CSV table of C-alpha atoms in Angstrom, one decimal:
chain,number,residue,atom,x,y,z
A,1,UNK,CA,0.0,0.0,0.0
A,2,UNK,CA,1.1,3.5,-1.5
A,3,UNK,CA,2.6,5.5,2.2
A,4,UNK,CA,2.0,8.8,1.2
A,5,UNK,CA,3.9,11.9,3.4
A,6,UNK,CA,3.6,15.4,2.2
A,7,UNK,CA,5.7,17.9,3.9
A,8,UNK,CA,4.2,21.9,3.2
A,9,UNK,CA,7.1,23.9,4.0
A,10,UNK,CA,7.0,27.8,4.1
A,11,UNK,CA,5.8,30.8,5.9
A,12,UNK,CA,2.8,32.0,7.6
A,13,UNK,CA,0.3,31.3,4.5
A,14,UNK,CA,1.8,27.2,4.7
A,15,UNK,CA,1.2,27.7,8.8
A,16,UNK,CA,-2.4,28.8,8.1
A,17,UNK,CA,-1.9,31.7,10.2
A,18,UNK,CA,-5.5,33.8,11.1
A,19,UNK,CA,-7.3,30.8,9.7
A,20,UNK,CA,-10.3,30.4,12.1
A,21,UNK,CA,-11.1,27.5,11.1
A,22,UNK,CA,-7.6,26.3,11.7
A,23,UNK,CA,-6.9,24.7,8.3
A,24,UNK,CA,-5.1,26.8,6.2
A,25,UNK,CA,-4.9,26.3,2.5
A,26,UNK,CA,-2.8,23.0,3.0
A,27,UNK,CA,-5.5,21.5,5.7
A,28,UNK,CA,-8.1,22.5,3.2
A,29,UNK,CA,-6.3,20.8,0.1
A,30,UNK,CA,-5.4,17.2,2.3
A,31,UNK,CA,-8.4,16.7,2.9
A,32,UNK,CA,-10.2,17.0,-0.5
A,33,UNK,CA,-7.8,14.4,-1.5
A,34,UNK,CA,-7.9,12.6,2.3
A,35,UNK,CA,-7.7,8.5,1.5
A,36,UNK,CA,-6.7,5.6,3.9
A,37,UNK,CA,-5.8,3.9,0.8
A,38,UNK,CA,-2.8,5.5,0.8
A,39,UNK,CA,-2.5,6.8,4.0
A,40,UNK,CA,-1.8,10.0,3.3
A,41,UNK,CA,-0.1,11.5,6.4
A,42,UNK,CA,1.2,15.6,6.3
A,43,UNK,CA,3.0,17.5,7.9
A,44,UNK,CA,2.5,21.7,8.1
A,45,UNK,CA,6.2,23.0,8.7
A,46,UNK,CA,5.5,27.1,7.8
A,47,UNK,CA,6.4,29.6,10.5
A,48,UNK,CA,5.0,33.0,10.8
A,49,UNK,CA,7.2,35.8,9.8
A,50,UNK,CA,10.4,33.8,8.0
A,51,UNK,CA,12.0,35.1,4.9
A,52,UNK,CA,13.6,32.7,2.3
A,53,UNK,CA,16.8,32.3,3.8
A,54,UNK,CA,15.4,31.1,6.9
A,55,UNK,CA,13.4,28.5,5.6
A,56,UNK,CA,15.8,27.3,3.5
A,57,UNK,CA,18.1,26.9,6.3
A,58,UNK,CA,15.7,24.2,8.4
A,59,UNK,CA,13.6,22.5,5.6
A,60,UNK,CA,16.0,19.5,5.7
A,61,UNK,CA,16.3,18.7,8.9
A,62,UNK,CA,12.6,19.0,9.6
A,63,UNK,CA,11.7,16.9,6.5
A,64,UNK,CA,14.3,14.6,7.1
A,65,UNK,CA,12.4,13.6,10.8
A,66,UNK,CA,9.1,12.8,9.4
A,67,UNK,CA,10.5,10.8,5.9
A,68,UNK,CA,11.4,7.5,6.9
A,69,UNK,CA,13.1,5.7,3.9
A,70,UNK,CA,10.6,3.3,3.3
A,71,UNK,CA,7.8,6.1,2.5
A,72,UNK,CA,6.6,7.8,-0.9
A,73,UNK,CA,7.6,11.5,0.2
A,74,UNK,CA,6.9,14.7,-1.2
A,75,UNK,CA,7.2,18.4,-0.6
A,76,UNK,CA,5.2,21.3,-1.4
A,77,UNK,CA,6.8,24.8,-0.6
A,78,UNK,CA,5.6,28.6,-0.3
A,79,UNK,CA,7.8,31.7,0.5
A,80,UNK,CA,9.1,34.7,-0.3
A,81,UNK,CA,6.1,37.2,0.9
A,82,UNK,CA,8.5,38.7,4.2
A,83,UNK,CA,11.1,39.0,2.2
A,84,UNK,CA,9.7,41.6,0.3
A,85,UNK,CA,8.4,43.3,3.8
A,86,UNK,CA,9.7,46.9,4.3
A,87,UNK,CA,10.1,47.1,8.0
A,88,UNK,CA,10.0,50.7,9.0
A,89,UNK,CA,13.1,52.6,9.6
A,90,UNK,CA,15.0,49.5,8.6
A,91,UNK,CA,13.8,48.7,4.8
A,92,UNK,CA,13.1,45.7,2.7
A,93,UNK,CA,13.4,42.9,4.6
A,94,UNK,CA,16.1,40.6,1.6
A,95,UNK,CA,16.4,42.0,-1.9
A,96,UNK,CA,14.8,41.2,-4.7
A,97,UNK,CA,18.4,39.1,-6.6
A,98,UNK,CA,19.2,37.8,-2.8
A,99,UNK,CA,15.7,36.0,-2.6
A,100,UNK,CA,16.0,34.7,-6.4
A,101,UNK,CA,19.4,33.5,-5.1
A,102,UNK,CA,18.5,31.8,-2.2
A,103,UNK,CA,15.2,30.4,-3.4
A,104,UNK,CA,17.2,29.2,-6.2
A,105,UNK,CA,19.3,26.8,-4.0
A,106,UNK,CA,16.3,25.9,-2.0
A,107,UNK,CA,14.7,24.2,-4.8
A,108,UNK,CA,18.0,22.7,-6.2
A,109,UNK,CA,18.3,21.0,-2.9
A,110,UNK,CA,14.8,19.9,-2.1
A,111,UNK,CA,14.3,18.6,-6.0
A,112,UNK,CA,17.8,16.8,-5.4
A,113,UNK,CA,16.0,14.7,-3.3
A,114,UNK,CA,11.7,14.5,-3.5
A,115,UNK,CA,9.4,15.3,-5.7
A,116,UNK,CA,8.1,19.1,-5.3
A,117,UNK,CA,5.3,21.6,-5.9
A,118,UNK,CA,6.3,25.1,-5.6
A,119,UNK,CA,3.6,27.5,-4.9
A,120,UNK,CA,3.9,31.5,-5.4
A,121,UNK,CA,3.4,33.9,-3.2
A,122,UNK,CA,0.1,35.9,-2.3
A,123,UNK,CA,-0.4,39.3,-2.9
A,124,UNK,CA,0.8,41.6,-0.7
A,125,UNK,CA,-1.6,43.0,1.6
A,126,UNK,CA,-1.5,46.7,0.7
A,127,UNK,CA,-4.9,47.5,2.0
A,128,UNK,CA,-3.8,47.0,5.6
A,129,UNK,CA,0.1,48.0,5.1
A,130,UNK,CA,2.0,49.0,7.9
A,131,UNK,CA,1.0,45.9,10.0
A,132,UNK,CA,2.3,44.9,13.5
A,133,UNK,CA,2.9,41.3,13.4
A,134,UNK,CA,4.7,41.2,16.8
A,135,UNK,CA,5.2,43.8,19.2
A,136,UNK,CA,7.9,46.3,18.3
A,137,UNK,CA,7.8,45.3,14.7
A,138,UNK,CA,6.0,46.9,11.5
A,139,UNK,CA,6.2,45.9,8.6
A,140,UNK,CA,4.6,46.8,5.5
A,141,UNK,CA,3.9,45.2,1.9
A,142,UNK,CA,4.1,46.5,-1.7
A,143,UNK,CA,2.1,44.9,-4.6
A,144,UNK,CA,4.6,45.9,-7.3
A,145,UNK,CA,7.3,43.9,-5.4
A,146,UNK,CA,5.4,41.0,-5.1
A,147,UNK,CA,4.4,41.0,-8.5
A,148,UNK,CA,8.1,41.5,-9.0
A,149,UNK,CA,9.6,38.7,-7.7
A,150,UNK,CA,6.6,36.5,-8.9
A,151,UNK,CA,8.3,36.9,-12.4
A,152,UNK,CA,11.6,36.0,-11.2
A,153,UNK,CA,10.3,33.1,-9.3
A,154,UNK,CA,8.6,32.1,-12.5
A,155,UNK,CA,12.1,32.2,-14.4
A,156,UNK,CA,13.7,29.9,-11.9
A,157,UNK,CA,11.0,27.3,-11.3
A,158,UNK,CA,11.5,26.9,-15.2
A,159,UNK,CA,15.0,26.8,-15.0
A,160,UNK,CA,14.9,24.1,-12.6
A,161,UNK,CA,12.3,22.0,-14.2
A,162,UNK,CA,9.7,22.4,-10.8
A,163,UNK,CA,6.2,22.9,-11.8
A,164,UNK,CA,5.5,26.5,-10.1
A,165,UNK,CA,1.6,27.8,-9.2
A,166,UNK,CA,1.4,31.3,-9.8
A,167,UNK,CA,-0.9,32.6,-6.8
A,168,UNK,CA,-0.6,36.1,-8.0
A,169,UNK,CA,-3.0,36.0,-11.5
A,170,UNK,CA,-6.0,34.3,-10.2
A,171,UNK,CA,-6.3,36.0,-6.1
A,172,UNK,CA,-5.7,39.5,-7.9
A,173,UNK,CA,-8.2,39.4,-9.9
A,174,UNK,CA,-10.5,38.1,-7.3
A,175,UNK,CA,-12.2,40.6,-5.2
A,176,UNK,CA,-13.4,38.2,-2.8
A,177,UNK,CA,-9.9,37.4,-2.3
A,178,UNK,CA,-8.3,40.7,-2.2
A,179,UNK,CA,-11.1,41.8,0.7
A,180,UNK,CA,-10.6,38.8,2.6
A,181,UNK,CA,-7.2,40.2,3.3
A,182,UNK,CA,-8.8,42.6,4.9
A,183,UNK,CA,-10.7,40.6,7.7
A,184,UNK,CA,-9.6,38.0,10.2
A,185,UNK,CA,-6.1,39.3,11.6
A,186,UNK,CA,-5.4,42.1,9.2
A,187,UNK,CA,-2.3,40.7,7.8
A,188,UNK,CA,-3.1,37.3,6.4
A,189,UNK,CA,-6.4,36.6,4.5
A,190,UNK,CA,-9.1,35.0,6.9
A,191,UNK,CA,-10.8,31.0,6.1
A,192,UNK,CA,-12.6,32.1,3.2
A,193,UNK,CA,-9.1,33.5,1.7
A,194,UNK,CA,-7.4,30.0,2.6
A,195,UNK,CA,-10.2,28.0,0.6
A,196,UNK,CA,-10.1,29.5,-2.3
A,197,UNK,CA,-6.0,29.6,-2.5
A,198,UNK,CA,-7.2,25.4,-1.6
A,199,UNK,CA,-9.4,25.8,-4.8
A,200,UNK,CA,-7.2,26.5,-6.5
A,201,UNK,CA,-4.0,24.4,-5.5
A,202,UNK,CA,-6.4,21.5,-5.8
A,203,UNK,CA,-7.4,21.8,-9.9
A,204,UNK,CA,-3.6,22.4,-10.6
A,205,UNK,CA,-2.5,19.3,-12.9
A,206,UNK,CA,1.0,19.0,-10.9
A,207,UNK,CA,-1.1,18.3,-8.0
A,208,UNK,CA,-3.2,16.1,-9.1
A,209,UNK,CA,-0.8,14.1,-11.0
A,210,UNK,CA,0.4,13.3,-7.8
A,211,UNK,CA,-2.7,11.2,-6.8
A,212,UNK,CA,-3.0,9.6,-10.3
A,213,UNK,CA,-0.1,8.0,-10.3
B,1,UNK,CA,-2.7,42.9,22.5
B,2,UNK,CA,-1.5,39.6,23.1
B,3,UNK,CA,0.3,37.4,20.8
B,4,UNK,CA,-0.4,34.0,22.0
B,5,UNK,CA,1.6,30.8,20.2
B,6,UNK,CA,1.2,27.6,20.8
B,7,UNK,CA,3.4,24.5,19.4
B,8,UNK,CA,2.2,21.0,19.8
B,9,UNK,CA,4.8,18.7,20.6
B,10,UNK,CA,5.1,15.0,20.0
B,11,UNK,CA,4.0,11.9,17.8
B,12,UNK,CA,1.1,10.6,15.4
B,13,UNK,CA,-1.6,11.4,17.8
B,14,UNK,CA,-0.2,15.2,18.1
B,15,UNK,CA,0.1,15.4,14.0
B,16,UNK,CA,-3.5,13.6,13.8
B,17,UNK,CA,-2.8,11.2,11.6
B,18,UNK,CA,-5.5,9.2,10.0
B,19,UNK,CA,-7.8,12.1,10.9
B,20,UNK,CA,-10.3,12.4,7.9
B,21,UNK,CA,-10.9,16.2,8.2
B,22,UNK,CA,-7.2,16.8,8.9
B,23,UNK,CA,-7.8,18.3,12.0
B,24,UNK,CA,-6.4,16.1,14.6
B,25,UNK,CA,-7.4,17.2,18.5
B,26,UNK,CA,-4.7,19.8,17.9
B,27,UNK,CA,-6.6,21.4,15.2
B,28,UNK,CA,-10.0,21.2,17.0
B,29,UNK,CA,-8.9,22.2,20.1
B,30,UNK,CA,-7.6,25.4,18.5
B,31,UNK,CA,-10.8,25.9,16.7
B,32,UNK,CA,-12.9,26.1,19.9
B,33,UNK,CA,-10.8,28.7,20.9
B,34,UNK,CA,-9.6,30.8,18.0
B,35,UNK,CA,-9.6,34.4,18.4
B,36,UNK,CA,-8.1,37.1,16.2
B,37,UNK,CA,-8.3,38.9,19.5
B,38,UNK,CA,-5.4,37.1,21.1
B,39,UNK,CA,-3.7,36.6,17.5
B,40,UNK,CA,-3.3,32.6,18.4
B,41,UNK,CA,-1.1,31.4,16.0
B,42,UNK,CA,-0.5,27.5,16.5
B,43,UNK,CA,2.4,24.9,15.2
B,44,UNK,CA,1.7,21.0,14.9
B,45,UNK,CA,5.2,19.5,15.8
B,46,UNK,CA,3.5,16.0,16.0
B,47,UNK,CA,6.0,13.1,14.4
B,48,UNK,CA,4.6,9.7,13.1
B,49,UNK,CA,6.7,6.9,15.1
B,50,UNK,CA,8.6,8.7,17.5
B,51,UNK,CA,9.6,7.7,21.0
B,52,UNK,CA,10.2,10.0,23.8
B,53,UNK,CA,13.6,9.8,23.1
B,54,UNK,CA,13.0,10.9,19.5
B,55,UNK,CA,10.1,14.0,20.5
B,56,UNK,CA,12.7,14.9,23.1
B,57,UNK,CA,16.1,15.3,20.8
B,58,UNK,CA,14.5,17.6,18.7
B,59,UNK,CA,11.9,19.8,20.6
B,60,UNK,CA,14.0,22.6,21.4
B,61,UNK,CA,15.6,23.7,17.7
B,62,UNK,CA,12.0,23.3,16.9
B,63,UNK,CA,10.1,25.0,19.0
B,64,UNK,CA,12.7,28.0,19.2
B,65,UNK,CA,12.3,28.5,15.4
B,66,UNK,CA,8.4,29.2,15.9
B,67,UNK,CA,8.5,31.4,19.1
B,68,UNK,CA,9.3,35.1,18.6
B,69,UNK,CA,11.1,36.3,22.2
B,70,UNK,CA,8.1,39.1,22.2
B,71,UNK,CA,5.3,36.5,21.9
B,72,UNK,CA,3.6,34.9,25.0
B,73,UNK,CA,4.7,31.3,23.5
B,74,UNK,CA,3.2,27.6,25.1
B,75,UNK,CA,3.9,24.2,24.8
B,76,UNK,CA,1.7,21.5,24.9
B,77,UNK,CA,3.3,17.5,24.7
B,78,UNK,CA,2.1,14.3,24.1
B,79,UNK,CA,4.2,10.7,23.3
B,80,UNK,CA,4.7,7.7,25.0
B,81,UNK,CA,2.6,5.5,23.2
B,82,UNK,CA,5.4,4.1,20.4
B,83,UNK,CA,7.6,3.6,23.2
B,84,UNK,CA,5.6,0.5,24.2
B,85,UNK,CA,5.1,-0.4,20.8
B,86,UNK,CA,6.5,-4.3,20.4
B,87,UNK,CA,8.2,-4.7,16.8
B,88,UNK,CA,7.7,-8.3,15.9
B,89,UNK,CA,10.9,-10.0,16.0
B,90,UNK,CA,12.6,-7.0,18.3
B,91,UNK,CA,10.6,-6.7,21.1
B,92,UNK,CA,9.6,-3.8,22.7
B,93,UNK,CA,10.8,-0.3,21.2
B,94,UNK,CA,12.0,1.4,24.5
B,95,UNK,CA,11.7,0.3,27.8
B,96,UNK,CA,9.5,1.6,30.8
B,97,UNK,CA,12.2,3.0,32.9
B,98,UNK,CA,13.4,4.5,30.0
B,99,UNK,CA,10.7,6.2,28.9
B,100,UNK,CA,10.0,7.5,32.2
B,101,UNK,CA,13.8,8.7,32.5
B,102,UNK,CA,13.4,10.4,29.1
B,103,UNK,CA,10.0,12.1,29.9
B,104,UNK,CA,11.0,13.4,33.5
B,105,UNK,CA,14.3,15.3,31.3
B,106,UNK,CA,12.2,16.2,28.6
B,107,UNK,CA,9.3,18.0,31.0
B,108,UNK,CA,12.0,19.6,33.3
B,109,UNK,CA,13.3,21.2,30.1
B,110,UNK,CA,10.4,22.1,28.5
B,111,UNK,CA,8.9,23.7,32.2
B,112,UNK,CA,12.0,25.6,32.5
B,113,UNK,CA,11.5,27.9,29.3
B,114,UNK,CA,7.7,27.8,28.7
B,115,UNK,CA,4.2,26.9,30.1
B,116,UNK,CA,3.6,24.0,29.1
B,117,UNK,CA,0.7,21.1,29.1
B,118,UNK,CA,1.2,17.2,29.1
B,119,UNK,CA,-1.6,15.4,27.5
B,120,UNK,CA,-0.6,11.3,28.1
B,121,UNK,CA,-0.5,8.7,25.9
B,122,UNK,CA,-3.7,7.2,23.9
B,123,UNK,CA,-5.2,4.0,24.8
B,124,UNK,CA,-3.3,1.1,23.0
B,125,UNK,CA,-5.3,-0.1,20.2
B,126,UNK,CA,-5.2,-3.9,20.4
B,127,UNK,CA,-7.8,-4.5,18.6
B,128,UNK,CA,-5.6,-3.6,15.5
B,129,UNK,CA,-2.6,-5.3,16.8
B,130,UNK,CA,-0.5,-5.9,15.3
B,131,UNK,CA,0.0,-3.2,12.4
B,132,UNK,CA,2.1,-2.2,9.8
B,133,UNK,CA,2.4,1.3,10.2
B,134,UNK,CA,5.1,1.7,7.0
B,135,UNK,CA,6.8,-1.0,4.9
B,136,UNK,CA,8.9,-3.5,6.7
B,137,UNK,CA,7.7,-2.9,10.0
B,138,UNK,CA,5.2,-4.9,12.4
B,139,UNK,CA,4.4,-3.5,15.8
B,140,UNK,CA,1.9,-4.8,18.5
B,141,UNK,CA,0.3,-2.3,21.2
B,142,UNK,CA,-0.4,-3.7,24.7
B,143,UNK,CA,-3.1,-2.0,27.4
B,144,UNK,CA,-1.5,-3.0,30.4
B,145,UNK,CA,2.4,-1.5,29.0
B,146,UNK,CA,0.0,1.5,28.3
B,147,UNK,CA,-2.0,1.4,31.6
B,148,UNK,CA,1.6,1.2,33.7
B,149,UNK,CA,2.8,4.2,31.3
B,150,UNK,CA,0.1,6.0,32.6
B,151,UNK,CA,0.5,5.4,36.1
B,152,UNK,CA,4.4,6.6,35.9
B,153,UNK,CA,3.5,9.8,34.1
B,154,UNK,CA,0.9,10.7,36.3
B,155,UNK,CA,3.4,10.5,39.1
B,156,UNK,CA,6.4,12.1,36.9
B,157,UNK,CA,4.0,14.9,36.1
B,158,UNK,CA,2.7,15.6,40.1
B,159,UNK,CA,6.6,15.4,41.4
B,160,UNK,CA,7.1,18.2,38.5
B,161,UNK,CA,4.4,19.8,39.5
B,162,UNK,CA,3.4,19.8,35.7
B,163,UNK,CA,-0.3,19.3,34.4
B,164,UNK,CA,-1.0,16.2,33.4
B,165,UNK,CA,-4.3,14.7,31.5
B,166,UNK,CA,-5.1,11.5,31.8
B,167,UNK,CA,-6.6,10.5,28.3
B,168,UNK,CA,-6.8,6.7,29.9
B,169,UNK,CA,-9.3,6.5,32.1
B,170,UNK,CA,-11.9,8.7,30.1
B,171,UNK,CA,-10.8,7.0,26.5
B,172,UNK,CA,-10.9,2.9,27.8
B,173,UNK,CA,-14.7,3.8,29.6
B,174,UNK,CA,-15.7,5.3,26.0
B,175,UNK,CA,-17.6,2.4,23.2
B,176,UNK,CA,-17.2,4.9,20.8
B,177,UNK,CA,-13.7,6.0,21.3
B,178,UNK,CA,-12.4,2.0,21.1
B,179,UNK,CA,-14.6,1.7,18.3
B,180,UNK,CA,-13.1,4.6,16.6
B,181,UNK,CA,-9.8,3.3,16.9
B,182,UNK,CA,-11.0,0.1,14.6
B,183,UNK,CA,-12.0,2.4,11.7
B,184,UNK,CA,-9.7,4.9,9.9
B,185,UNK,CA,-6.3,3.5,9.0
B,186,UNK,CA,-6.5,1.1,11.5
B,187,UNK,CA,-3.5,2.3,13.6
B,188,UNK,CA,-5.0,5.6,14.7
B,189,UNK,CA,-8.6,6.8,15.3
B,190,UNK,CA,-10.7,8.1,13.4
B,191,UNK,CA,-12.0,11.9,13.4
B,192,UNK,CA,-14.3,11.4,15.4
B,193,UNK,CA,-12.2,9.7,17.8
B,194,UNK,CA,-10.3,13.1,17.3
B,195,UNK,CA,-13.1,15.1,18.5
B,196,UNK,CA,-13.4,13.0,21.9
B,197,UNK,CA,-9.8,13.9,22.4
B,198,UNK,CA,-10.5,17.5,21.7
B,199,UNK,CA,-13.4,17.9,23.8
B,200,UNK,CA,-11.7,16.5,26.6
B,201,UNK,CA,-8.9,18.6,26.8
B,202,UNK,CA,-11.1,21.2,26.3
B,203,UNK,CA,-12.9,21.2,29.0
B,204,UNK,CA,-9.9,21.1,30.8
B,205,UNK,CA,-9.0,23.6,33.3
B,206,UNK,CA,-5.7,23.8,32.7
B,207,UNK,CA,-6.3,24.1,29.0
B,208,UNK,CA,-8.7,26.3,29.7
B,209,UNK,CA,-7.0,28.7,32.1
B,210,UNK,CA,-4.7,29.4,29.5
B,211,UNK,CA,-7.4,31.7,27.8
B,212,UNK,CA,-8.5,33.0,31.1
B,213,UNK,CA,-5.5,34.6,32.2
């Protein structure tokens, strides 16, 4: 029997962060494609707040304690939005080539060794820019960046031969999306923001191919 | 306002595997109480197959990555049930005074930097026994190693003056919570095995104080 284990590794938007119905977009896509057949089991390894670099510093040692060798294991990864964070009287959080460098050996290493999804990042959350995420910090987001280094994430997923799911497109152009932004915690988008970026995760064809197989 | 996170630390039952709805009791727990209010933000550091031992190597480096030094950050733990697990041909996985050794360190360092909460090990489930929870390996689950396990925590727990939860007691005098572990994948229980769990701790005070405060 096919031993399924999907580690979602990333930032806030992989934790689910502000989510009240505590799913997140990767809670919400498991279990549309929940099975006991084969046993899917997941693990949700984003933490609020961390840039590029800083995921890409842990992903291997927290993947590497819930693979065992005898397991089908796969990773699905989403970053990049705090890197593009201008914290005030401090500046942008990483530049723009520093992110495209490091995401660049992020992927290289995690394709080296599983198969892997690599989602964009959200849209910037202009509408309630400067936000306090944790006391003494602002931080605020600009839409041309993330657009921005959408395009250059683009470039490299193609480079590297990982299928890549632009998030930017589709939730721009959805006002429901862009206004759920602005509920819940006022710097992530509330539940109904997580299902839809579920929605559309779920009808992605390198997603899916991973449960035809 | 406060910033309240809270990582859940341990094995399967933490990560709530098998769980249909991909909640586990972690997720539903933090359901009941969500509140953009208190910003809770929560991490799922539960591990399919670990031993104390394993929960306990790797808590800290985990934990620290999630917990901002300006946050009001919590721990709640959970593990001892693989210990006991008997792996045909090898016997059992780690032995009582070990585990006991192991969880006494592992609280003591836990209650020295956070609050924390120890929820005790699941019912065995011999119905199901033995299982094969990933290729090549056989494990049987006993109710009397997890009865003694119990009994030791408890005691480990009072002398640490930590608060304990006894799942046992509650779980073994519950038809639908042994029936639940006989569905699902047949190693865990199912979600609505989950939701006993969840409603339990729930309605415990020291859970509960936590949002009192």
């Amino acid at each position: 029997m096919r031993d399924l284990r999907i580690c979602f590794v990333g930032d806030s938007y992989i934790n689910g962060t502000g989510d009240e119905r505590c799913l997140g977009w990767t809670g919400r896509l498991c279990e549309r494609r929940f099975s006991w057949d084969y046993r899917l089991s997941f693990y949700d390894l984003g933490i609020r707040g961390e840039t590029t670099a800083e995921v890409r510093a842990r992903w291997k040692a927290e993947c590497e304690a819930r693979f065992p060798e005898t397991a089908d294991n796969r990773v699905v990864v989403q970053f990049g939005i705090n890197d593009i964070g201008v914290v005030t009287g401090e500046g942008r959080q990483i530049e723009e080539d520093e992110t495209v460098e490091e995401a660049e050996a992020f992927l290289k290493e995690v394709s080296d060794l599983y198969p892997v999804l690599w989602v964009g990042l959200p849209p910037a959350n202009e509408a309630c820019s400067p936000m306090k995420p944790s006391e003494g910090l602002e931080v605020s987001f600009s839409q041309d960046a993330a657009t921005a280094l959408n395009e250059r994430f683009k470039t490299c997923a193609e480079k590297l031969n990982v299928p890549y799911f632009d998030l930017q497109a589709p939730l721009l152009a959805n006002r429901d999306y862009m206004s759920s932004l602005t509920r819940g915690d006022r710097m992530h988008c509330d539940g109904t923001g997580y299902a839809m970026i579920a929605n559309l995760v779920n009808n992605w064809e390198a997603w899916d191919g991973w449960f035809s197989e």
